[in-house]
CSV table of C-alpha atoms in Angstrom, one decimal:
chain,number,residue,atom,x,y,z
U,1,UNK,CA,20.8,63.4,11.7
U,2,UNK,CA,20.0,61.2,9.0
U,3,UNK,CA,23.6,60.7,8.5
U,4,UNK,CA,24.5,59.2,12.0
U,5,UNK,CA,21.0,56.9,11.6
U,6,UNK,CA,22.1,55.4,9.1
U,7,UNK,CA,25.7,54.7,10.7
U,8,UNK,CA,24.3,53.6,13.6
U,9,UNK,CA,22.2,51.4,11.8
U,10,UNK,CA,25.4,50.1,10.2
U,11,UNK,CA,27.1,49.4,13.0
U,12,UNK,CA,24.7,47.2,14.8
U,13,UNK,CA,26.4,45.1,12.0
U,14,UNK,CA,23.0,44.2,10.4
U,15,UNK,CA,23.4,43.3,6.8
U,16,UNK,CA,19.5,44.0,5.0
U,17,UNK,CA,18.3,40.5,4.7
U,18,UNK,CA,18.1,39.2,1.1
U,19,UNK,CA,14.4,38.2,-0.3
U,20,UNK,CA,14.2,33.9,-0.1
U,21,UNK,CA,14.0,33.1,-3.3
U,22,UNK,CA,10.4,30.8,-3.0
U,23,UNK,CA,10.2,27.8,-5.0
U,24,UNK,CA,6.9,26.0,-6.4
U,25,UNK,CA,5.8,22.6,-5.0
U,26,UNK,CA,3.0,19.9,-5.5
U,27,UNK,CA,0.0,20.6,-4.1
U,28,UNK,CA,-3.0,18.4,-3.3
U,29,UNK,CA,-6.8,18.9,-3.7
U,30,UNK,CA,-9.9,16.7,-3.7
U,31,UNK,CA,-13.2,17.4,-5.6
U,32,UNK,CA,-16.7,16.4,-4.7
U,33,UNK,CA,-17.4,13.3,-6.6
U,34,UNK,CA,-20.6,12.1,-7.6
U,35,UNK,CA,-22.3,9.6,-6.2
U,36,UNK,CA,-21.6,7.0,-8.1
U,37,UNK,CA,-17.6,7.8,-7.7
U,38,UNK,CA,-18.2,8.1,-3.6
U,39,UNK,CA,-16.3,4.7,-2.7
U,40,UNK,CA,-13.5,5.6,-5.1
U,41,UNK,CA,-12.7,9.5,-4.3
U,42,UNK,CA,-13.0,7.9,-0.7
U,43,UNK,CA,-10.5,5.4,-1.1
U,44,UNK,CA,-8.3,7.8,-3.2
U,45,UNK,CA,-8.4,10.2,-0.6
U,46,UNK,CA,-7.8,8.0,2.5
U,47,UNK,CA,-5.4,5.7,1.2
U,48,UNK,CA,-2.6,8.7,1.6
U,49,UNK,CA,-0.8,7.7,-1.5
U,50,UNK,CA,-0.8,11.0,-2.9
U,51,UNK,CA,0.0,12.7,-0.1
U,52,UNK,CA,2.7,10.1,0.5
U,53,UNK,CA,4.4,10.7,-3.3
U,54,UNK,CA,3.8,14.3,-3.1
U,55,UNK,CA,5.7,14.5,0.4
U,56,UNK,CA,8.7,12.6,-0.8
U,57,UNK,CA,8.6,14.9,-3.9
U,58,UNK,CA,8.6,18.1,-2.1
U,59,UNK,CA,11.1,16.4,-0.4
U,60,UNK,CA,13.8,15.8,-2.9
U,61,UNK,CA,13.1,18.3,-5.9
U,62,UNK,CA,11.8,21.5,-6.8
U,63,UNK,CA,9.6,23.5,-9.0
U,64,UNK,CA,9.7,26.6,-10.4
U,65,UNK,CA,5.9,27.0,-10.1
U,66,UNK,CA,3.4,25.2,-8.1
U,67,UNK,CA,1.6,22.4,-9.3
U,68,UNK,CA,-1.6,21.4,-8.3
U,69,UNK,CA,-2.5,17.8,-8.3
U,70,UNK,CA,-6.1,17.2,-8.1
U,71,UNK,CA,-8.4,13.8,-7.3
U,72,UNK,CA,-11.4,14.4,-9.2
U,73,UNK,CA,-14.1,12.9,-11.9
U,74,UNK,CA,-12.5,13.1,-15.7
U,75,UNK,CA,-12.7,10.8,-18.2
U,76,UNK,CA,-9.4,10.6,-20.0
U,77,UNK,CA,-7.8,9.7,-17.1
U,78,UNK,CA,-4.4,10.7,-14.9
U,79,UNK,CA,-2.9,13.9,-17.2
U,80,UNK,CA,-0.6,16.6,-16.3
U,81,UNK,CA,-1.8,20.2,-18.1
U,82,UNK,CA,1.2,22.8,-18.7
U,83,UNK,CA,-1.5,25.9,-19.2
U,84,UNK,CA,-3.2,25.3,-15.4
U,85,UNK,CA,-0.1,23.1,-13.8
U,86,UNK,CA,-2.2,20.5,-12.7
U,87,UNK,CA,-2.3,17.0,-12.3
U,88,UNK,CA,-5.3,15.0,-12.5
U,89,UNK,CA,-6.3,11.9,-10.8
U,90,UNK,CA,-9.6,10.7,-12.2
U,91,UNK,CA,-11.9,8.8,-9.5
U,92,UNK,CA,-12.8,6.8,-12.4
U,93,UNK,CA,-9.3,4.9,-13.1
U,94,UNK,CA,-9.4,3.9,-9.7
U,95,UNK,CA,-12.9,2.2,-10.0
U,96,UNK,CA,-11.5,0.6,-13.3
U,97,UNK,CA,-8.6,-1.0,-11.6
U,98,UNK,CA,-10.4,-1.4,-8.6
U,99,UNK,CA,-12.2,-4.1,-11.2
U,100,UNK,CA,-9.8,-5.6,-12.9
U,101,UNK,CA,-7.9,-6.6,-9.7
U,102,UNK,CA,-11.9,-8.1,-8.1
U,103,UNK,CA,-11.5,-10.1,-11.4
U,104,UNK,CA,-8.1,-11.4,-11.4
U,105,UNK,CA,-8.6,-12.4,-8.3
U,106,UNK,CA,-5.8,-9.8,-6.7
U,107,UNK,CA,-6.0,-10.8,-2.7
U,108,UNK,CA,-3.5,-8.0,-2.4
U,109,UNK,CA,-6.1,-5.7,-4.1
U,110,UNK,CA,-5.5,-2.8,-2.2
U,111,UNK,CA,-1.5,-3.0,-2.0
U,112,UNK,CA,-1.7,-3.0,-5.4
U,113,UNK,CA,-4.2,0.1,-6.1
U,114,UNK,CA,-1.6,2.1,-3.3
U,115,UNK,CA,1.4,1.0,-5.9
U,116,UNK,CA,-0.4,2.3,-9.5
U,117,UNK,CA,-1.5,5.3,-7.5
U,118,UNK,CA,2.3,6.4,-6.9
U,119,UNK,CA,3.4,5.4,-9.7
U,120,UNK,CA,0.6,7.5,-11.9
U,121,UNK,CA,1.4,10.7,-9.5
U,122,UNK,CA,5.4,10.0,-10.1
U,123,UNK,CA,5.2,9.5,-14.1
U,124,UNK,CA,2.6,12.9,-14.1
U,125,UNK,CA,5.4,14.9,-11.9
U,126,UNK,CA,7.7,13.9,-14.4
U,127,UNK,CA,6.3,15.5,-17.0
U,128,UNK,CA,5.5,18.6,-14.7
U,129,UNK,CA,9.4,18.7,-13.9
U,130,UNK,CA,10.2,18.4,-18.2
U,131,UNK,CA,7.4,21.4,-18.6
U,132,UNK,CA,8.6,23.4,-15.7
U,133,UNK,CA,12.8,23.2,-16.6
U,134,UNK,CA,12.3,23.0,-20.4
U,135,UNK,CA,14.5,20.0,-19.8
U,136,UNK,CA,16.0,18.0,-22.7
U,137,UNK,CA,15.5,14.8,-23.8
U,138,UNK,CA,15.4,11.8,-26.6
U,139,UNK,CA,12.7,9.8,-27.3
U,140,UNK,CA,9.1,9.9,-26.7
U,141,UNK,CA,8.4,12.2,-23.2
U,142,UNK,CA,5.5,9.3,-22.0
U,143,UNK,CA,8.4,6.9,-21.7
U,144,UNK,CA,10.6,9.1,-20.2
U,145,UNK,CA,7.8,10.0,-17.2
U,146,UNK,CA,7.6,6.2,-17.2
U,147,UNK,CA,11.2,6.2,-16.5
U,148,UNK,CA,11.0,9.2,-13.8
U,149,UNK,CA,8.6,6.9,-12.3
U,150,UNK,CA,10.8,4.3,-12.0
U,151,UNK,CA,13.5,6.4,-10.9
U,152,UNK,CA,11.5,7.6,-8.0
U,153,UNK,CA,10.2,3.9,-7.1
U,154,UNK,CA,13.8,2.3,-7.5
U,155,UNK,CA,16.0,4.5,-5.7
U,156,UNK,CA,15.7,1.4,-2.5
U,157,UNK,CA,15.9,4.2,0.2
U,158,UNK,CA,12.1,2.6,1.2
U,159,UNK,CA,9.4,0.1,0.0
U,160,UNK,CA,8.5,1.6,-3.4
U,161,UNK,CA,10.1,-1.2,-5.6
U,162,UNK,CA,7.4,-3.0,-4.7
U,163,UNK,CA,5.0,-0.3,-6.0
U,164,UNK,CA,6.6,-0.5,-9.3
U,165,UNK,CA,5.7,-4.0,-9.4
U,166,UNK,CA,2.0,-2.8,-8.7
U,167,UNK,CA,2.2,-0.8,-11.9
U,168,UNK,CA,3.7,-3.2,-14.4
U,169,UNK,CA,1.2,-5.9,-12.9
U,170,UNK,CA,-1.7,-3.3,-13.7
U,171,UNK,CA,-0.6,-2.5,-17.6
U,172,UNK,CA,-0.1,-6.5,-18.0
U,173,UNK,CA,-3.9,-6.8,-16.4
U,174,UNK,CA,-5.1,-3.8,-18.9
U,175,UNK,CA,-3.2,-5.7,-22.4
U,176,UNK,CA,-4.8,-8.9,-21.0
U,177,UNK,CA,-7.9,-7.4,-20.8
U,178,UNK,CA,-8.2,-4.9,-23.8
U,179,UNK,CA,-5.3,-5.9,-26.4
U,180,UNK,CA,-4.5,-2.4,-26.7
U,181,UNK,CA,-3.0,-1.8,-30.2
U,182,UNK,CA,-3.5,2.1,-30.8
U,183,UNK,CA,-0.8,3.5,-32.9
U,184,UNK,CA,-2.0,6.9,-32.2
U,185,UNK,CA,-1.6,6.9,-28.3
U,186,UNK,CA,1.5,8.6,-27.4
U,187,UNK,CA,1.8,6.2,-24.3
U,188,UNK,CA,3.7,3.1,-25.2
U,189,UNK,CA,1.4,0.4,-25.6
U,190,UNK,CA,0.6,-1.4,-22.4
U,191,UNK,CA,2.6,-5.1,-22.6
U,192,UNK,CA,5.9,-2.7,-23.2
U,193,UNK,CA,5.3,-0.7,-20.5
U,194,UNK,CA,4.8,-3.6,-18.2
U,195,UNK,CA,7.8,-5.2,-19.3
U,196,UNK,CA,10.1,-2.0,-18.9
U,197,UNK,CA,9.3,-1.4,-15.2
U,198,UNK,CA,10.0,-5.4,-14.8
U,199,UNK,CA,13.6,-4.9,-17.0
U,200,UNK,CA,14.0,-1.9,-14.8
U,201,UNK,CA,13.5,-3.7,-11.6
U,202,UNK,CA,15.9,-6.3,-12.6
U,203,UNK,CA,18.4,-4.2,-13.6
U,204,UNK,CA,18.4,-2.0,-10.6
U,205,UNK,CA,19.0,-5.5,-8.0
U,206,UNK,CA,19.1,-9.3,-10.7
U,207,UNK,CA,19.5,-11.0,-7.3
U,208,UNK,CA,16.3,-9.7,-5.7
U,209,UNK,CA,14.1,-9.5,-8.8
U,210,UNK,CA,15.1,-12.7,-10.3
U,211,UNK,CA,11.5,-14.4,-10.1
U,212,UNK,CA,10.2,-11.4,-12.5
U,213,UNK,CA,11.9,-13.2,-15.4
U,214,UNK,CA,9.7,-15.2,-17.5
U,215,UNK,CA,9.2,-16.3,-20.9
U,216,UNK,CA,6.0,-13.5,-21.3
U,217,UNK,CA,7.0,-10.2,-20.0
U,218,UNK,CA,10.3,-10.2,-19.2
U,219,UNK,CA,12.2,-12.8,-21.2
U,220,UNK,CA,16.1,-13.8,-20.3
U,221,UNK,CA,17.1,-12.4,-23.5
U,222,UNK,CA,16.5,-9.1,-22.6
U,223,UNK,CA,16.9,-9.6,-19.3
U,224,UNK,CA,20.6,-9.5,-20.1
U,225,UNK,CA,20.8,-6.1,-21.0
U,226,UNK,CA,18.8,-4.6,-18.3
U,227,UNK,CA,21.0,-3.6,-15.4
U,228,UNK,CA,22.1,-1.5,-18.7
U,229,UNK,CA,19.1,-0.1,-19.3
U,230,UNK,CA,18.4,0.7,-15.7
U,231,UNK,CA,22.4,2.3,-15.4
U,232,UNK,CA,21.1,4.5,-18.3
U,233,UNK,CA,17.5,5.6,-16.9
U,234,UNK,CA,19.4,6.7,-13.8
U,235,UNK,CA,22.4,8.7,-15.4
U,236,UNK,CA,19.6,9.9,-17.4
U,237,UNK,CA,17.4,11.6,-15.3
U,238,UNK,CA,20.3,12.0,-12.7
U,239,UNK,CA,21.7,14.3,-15.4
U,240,UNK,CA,17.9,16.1,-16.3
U,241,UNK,CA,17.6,17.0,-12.6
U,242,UNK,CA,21.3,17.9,-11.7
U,243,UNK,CA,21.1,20.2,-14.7
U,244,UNK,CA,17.9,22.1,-14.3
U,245,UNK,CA,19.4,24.5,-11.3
U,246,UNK,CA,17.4,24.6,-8.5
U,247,UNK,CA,15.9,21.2,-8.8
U,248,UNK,CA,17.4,19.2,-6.4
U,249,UNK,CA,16.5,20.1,-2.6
């Protein structure tokens, strides 16, 4: 009996489904702020710019694991942490750029908070995708989630160049404003990361970011070499993700 059960099983011509294999993806979470941090974690959370990074990064890529990526008070501001796959957003940066754009004046203030929001989110995922595929690479890994950040913002599918504008106008308002000379920070110091995202801008379209050359942050000198630069950041991490299998939706 068992015998003809399980040929008449057979011959409904049902192969046994095979288990999906279930990837990780980013998650989002909000924390109770304080009261002093109310207007920021408000902002944060209403703006949708996390939600809006973490959908086009679901989108495109996987992980093996999920990561969390969490709005919430912390004082050492935006950090991705291997041991609990989590990416923090502290209320506090935003209340700290919140100010220095009231003080320079920014009448595009919240345009450009949605554009360093992104581009925090997009440099932290990078270094959740090097974590997560044990991926290889030269250098220093901060600038290379600076340049997965710029990857993300520069691929000209939708609006996010000008996001990456937002960001290098924020680390040239936080040099301006602090004169950051730290050897010991493993982030490149603030005027060179301002001027990389502007070489990388150029590079990626000279016609349509020619008014970002300027004698300050991006001189013509270098400007030369940038669509280089950019050609390299994109085989780059083109390669990173095309090599870590399973990576790309």
């Amino acid at each position: 009996v068992v015998g003809v059960l399980l040929l008449a099983g057979c011959s409904q011509g049902q192969a046994p489904e095979k288990p999906v294999a279930r990837h990780g993806i980013f998650r989002v979470t909000f924390a109770e702020p304080s009261r002093k941090l109310e207007s920021s974690a408000k902002q944060l959370k209403s703006s949708g710019m996390i939600q809006f990074a973490v959908r086009k990064l679901n989108n495109k890529y996987r992980l093996l694991r999920d990561v969390t990526i969490q709005g919430r008070s912390c004082a050492d501001g935006a950090a991705y942490d291997p041991n609990t796959l989590t990416i923090d957003y502290c209320y506090e940066s935003l209340a700290e750029d919140r100010q220095l754009l009231k003080e320079a004046k920014d009448t595009t203030a919240d345009i450009t908070l949605a554009g360093i929001i992104v581009e925090t989110i997009y440099h932290e995922a990078g270094h959740a995708f090097i974590d997560a595929y044990d991926m290889p690479f030269t250098g220093h890994e901060e600038d290379v989630a600076d340049q997965f950040a710029a990857f993300m913002l520069l691929d000209h599918s939708d609006a996010e160049s000008d996001h990456l504008l937002s960001a290098a106008y924020d680390y040239e308002l936080l040099f301006d404003t602090y004169d950051q000379g730290d050897s010991s920070d493993e982030h490149a110091p603030d005027d060179r990361r301002a001027s990389n995202y502007l070489c990388y801008a150029y590079g990626s379209d000279p016609k349509g970011y020619a008014d970002v050359v300027d004698d300050e942050w991006l001189t013509k000198e270098r400007a030369n070499y940038c669509p280089d630069e950019w050609r390299e950041v994109k085989r780059g991490w083109s390669a990173l993700l095309r090599n870590a299998v399973g990576a790309i939706r």
